[in-house]
PDB file of C-alpha atoms in Angstrom:
ATOM      1  CA  UNK A   1      45.897 -23.026  42.807  1.00 52.00           C
ATOM      2  CA  UNK A   2      47.118 -26.453  42.736  1.00 57.00           C
ATOM      3  CA  UNK A   3      50.568 -25.462  42.721  1.00 64.00           C
ATOM      4  CA  UNK A   4      49.990 -22.869  45.857  1.00 69.00           C
ATOM      5  CA  UNK A   5      48.503 -26.318  48.021  1.00 71.00           C
ATOM      6  CA  UNK A   6      51.422 -27.994  46.808  1.00 72.00           C
ATOM      7  CA  UNK A   7      53.740 -25.042  48.046  1.00 77.00           C
ATOM      8  CA  UNK A   8      52.315 -25.010  51.408  1.00 76.00           C
ATOM      9  CA  UNK A   9      52.435 -28.567  52.106  1.00 76.00           C
ATOM     10  CA  UNK A  10      56.392 -28.532  50.792  1.00 78.00           C
ATOM     11  CA  UNK A  11      56.798 -25.808  53.072  1.00 82.00           C
ATOM     12  CA  UNK A  12      55.558 -27.762  56.161  1.00 81.00           C
ATOM     13  CA  UNK A  13      57.043 -31.251  55.646  1.00 82.00           C
ATOM     14  CA  UNK A  14      56.444 -32.194  59.598  1.00 87.00           C
ATOM     15  CA  UNK A  15      52.718 -31.599  58.900  1.00 82.00           C
ATOM     16  CA  UNK A  16      53.295 -34.318  55.899  1.00 84.00           C
ATOM     17  CA  UNK A  17      54.974 -36.703  58.490  1.00 88.00           C
ATOM     18  CA  UNK A  18      52.089 -36.015  61.236  1.00 88.00           C
ATOM     19  CA  UNK A  19      49.490 -36.740  58.534  1.00 85.00           C
ATOM     20  CA  UNK A  20      51.178 -39.913  57.723  1.00 88.00           C
ATOM     21  CA  UNK A  21      51.366 -41.190  61.355  1.00 93.00           C
ATOM     22  CA  UNK A  22      47.838 -40.183  61.848  1.00 92.00           C
ATOM     23  CA  UNK A  23      46.598 -42.331  58.789  1.00 89.00           C
ATOM     24  CA  UNK A  24      48.645 -45.270  59.890  1.00 92.00           C
ATOM     25  CA  UNK A  25      47.135 -44.633  63.473  1.00 94.00           C
ATOM     26  CA  UNK A  26      43.958 -44.897  61.959  1.00 90.00           C
ATOM     27  CA  UNK A  27      44.476 -48.083  59.821  1.00 90.00           C
ATOM     28  CA  UNK A  28      45.850 -49.657  62.988  1.00 93.00           C
ATOM     29  CA  UNK A  29      42.639 -48.752  65.288  1.00 92.00           C
ATOM     30  CA  UNK A  30      40.251 -49.676  62.510  1.00 89.00           C
ATOM     31  CA  UNK A  31      41.873 -52.873  62.027  1.00 92.00           C
ATOM     32  CA  UNK A  32      41.853 -53.728  65.839  1.00 93.00           C
ATOM     33  CA  UNK A  33      38.329 -52.912  65.642  1.00 90.00           C
ATOM     34  CA  UNK A  34      37.643 -55.299  62.980  1.00 89.00           C
ATOM     35  CA  UNK A  35      39.565 -57.944  64.662  1.00 92.00           C
ATOM     36  CA  UNK A  36      37.820 -57.493  68.007  1.00 92.00           C
ATOM     37  CA  UNK A  37      34.475 -57.519  66.090  1.00 91.00           C
ATOM     38  CA  UNK A  38      35.398 -60.885  64.452  1.00 90.00           C
ATOM     39  CA  UNK A  39      36.680 -62.189  67.680  1.00 91.00           C
ATOM     40  CA  UNK A  40      33.600 -61.241  69.306  1.00 90.00           C
ATOM     41  CA  UNK A  41      31.859 -63.225  66.604  1.00 88.00           C
ATOM     42  CA  UNK A  42      33.867 -66.240  67.725  1.00 88.00           C
ATOM     43  CA  UNK A  43      35.917 -66.228  64.625  1.00 87.00           C
ATOM     44  CA  UNK A  44      39.787 -65.556  64.785  1.00 86.00           C
ATOM     45  CA  UNK A  45      40.946 -64.065  61.477  1.00 88.00           C
ATOM     46  CA  UNK A  46      44.536 -62.869  62.203  1.00 87.00           C
ATOM     47  CA  UNK A  47      45.421 -59.228  62.315  1.00 89.00           C
ATOM     48  CA  UNK A  48      46.842 -59.560  58.771  1.00 90.00           C
ATOM     49  CA  UNK A  49      43.269 -60.138  57.567  1.00 89.00           C
ATOM     50  CA  UNK A  50      41.705 -57.647  59.821  1.00 89.00           C
ATOM     51  CA  UNK A  51      44.316 -54.978  57.831  1.00 90.00           C
ATOM     52  CA  UNK A  52      43.084 -56.326  54.825  1.00 87.00           C
ATOM     53  CA  UNK A  53      39.291 -55.523  55.655  1.00 85.00           C
ATOM     54  CA  UNK A  54      40.532 -52.301  56.611  1.00 86.00           C
ATOM     55  CA  UNK A  55      42.004 -51.510  53.435  1.00 86.00           C
ATOM     56  CA  UNK A  56      39.350 -52.591  51.758  1.00 82.00           C
ATOM     57  CA  UNK A  57      37.108 -50.266  53.620  1.00 79.00           C
ATOM     58  CA  UNK A  58      39.390 -47.288  53.170  1.00 81.00           C
ATOM     59  CA  UNK A  59      39.044 -48.423  49.181  1.00 80.00           C
ATOM     60  CA  UNK A  60      35.571 -47.849  49.199  1.00 76.00           C
ATOM     61  CA  UNK A  61      35.670 -44.755  50.355  1.00 74.00           C
ATOM     62  CA  UNK A  62      37.232 -43.338  47.103  1.00 75.00           C
ATOM     63  CA  UNK A  63      34.128 -45.081  45.239  1.00 72.00           C
ATOM     64  CA  UNK A  64      31.556 -42.305  46.080  1.00 68.00           C
ATOM     65  CA  UNK A  65      28.264 -43.489  44.384  1.00 68.00           C
ATOM     66  CA  UNK A  66      26.341 -43.116  47.484  1.00 64.00           C
ATOM     67  CA  UNK A  67      26.829 -41.075  50.928  1.00 66.00           C
ATOM     68  CA  UNK A  68      29.233 -42.702  53.321  1.00 61.00           C
ATOM     69  CA  UNK A  69      30.331 -45.484  50.408  1.00 63.00           C
ATOM     70  CA  UNK A  70      26.832 -47.007  51.779  1.00 69.00           C
ATOM     71  CA  UNK A  71      26.381 -50.776  50.280  1.00 72.00           C
ATOM     72  CA  UNK A  72      29.800 -50.410  48.550  1.00 77.00           C
ATOM     73  CA  UNK A  73      31.861 -51.094  51.832  1.00 77.00           C
ATOM     74  CA  UNK A  74      29.413 -54.126  52.516  1.00 80.00           C
ATOM     75  CA  UNK A  75      30.203 -55.290  48.872  1.00 82.00           C
ATOM     76  CA  UNK A  76      33.786 -55.195  49.320  1.00 82.00           C
ATOM     77  CA  UNK A  77      33.531 -56.998  52.674  1.00 82.00           C
ATOM     78  CA  UNK A  78      31.519 -59.452  50.817  1.00 85.00           C
ATOM     79  CA  UNK A  79      34.391 -59.991  48.209  1.00 86.00           C
ATOM     80  CA  UNK A  80      36.769 -59.953  50.822  1.00 85.00           C
ATOM     81  CA  UNK A  81      35.381 -62.635  53.028  1.00 87.00           C
ATOM     82  CA  UNK A  82      35.090 -64.808  49.960  1.00 87.00           C
ATOM     83  CA  UNK A  83      38.605 -64.069  49.278  1.00 87.00           C
ATOM     84  CA  UNK A  84      39.773 -65.156  52.911  1.00 85.00           C
ATOM     85  CA  UNK A  85      37.121 -68.094  53.136  1.00 87.00           C
ATOM     86  CA  UNK A  86      34.844 -66.579  55.491  1.00 87.00           C
ATOM     87  CA  UNK A  87      30.992 -66.834  55.506  1.00 87.00           C
ATOM     88  CA  UNK A  88      29.534 -63.977  53.614  1.00 85.00           C
ATOM     89  CA  UNK A  89      26.987 -63.482  56.402  1.00 86.00           C
ATOM     90  CA  UNK A  90      29.708 -62.857  59.126  1.00 87.00           C
ATOM     91  CA  UNK A  91      31.306 -60.515  56.952  1.00 85.00           C
ATOM     92  CA  UNK A  92      28.207 -58.403  56.324  1.00 85.00           C
ATOM     93  CA  UNK A  93      27.402 -58.498  60.318  1.00 88.00           C
ATOM     94  CA  UNK A  94      31.302 -57.343  60.917  1.00 87.00           C
ATOM     95  CA  UNK A  95      30.537 -54.422  58.497  1.00 84.00           C
ATOM     96  CA  UNK A  96      26.884 -53.390  59.802  1.00 86.00           C
ATOM     97  CA  UNK A  97      28.586 -53.807  63.305  1.00 90.00           C
ATOM     98  CA  UNK A  98      31.423 -51.430  62.335  1.00 86.00           C
ATOM     99  CA  UNK A  99      28.990 -49.045  61.165  1.00 85.00           C
ATOM    100  CA  UNK A 100      27.099 -48.986  64.065  1.00 90.00           C
ATOM    101  CA  UNK A 101      30.072 -48.541  66.342  1.00 89.00           C
ATOM    102  CA  UNK A 102      31.432 -45.748  63.794  1.00 86.00           C
ATOM    103  CA  UNK A 103      27.707 -44.026  63.812  1.00 88.00           C
ATOM    104  CA  UNK A 104      27.648 -44.143  67.863  1.00 92.00           C
ATOM    105  CA  UNK A 105      31.107 -42.661  68.252  1.00 89.00           C
ATOM    106  CA  UNK A 106      30.286 -39.949  65.685  1.00 89.00           C
ATOM    107  CA  UNK A 107      27.100 -38.956  67.503  1.00 92.00           C
ATOM    108  CA  UNK A 108      29.192 -38.910  70.923  1.00 91.00           C
ATOM    109  CA  UNK A 109      32.109 -37.337  69.870  1.00 91.00           C
ATOM    110  CA  UNK A 110      30.777 -35.214  67.376  1.00 89.00           C
ATOM    111  CA  UNK A 111      28.742 -32.696  69.089  1.00 90.00           C
ATOM    112  CA  UNK A 112      31.965 -32.197  72.123  1.00 91.00           C
ATOM    113  CA  UNK A 113      34.179 -31.823  68.856  1.00 88.00           C
ATOM    114  CA  UNK A 114      32.245 -29.216  67.096  1.00 88.00           C
ATOM    115  CA  UNK A 115      32.121 -27.354  70.324  1.00 89.00           C
ATOM    116  CA  UNK A 116      35.622 -27.448  70.906  1.00 88.00           C
ATOM    117  CA  UNK A 117      36.215 -26.290  67.012  1.00 87.00           C
ATOM    118  CA  UNK A 118      33.664 -23.574  67.492  1.00 87.00           C
ATOM    119  CA  UNK A 119      35.279 -22.110  70.485  1.00 86.00           C
ATOM    120  CA  UNK A 120      38.691 -22.251  69.009  1.00 80.00           C
ATOM    121  CA  UNK A 121      37.580 -20.232  66.327  1.00 81.00           C
ATOM    122  CA  UNK A 122      36.011 -17.658  68.305  1.00 80.00           C
ATOM    123  CA  UNK A 123      39.184 -16.983  70.355  1.00 71.00           C
TER     124      UNK A 123
END
């Protein structure tokens, strides 16, 4: 079955390119989110540091010890902050604000996306 999935992917190389572009756009948007949250807390970290925090967040999603990697993401934010010389309290606040923003977006856009997908499936 693994080969079947891989053969489907190989048969549609444009889909792979679209997925890569979509992933890069997601990293850019989340990096901008982190950057703006730090900026809102009067701390200019630079876009490279924001990308670093984003990569740590993506890596935390691979560690599925808790639902939504709750606690794992925050821990990686604390470790990243220590490496970058940022206050742990500030980085924890950024991680929590980011979670709140993500949750609000999920609750606002989730029902709309569910409706659109359900309508498309019915058609």
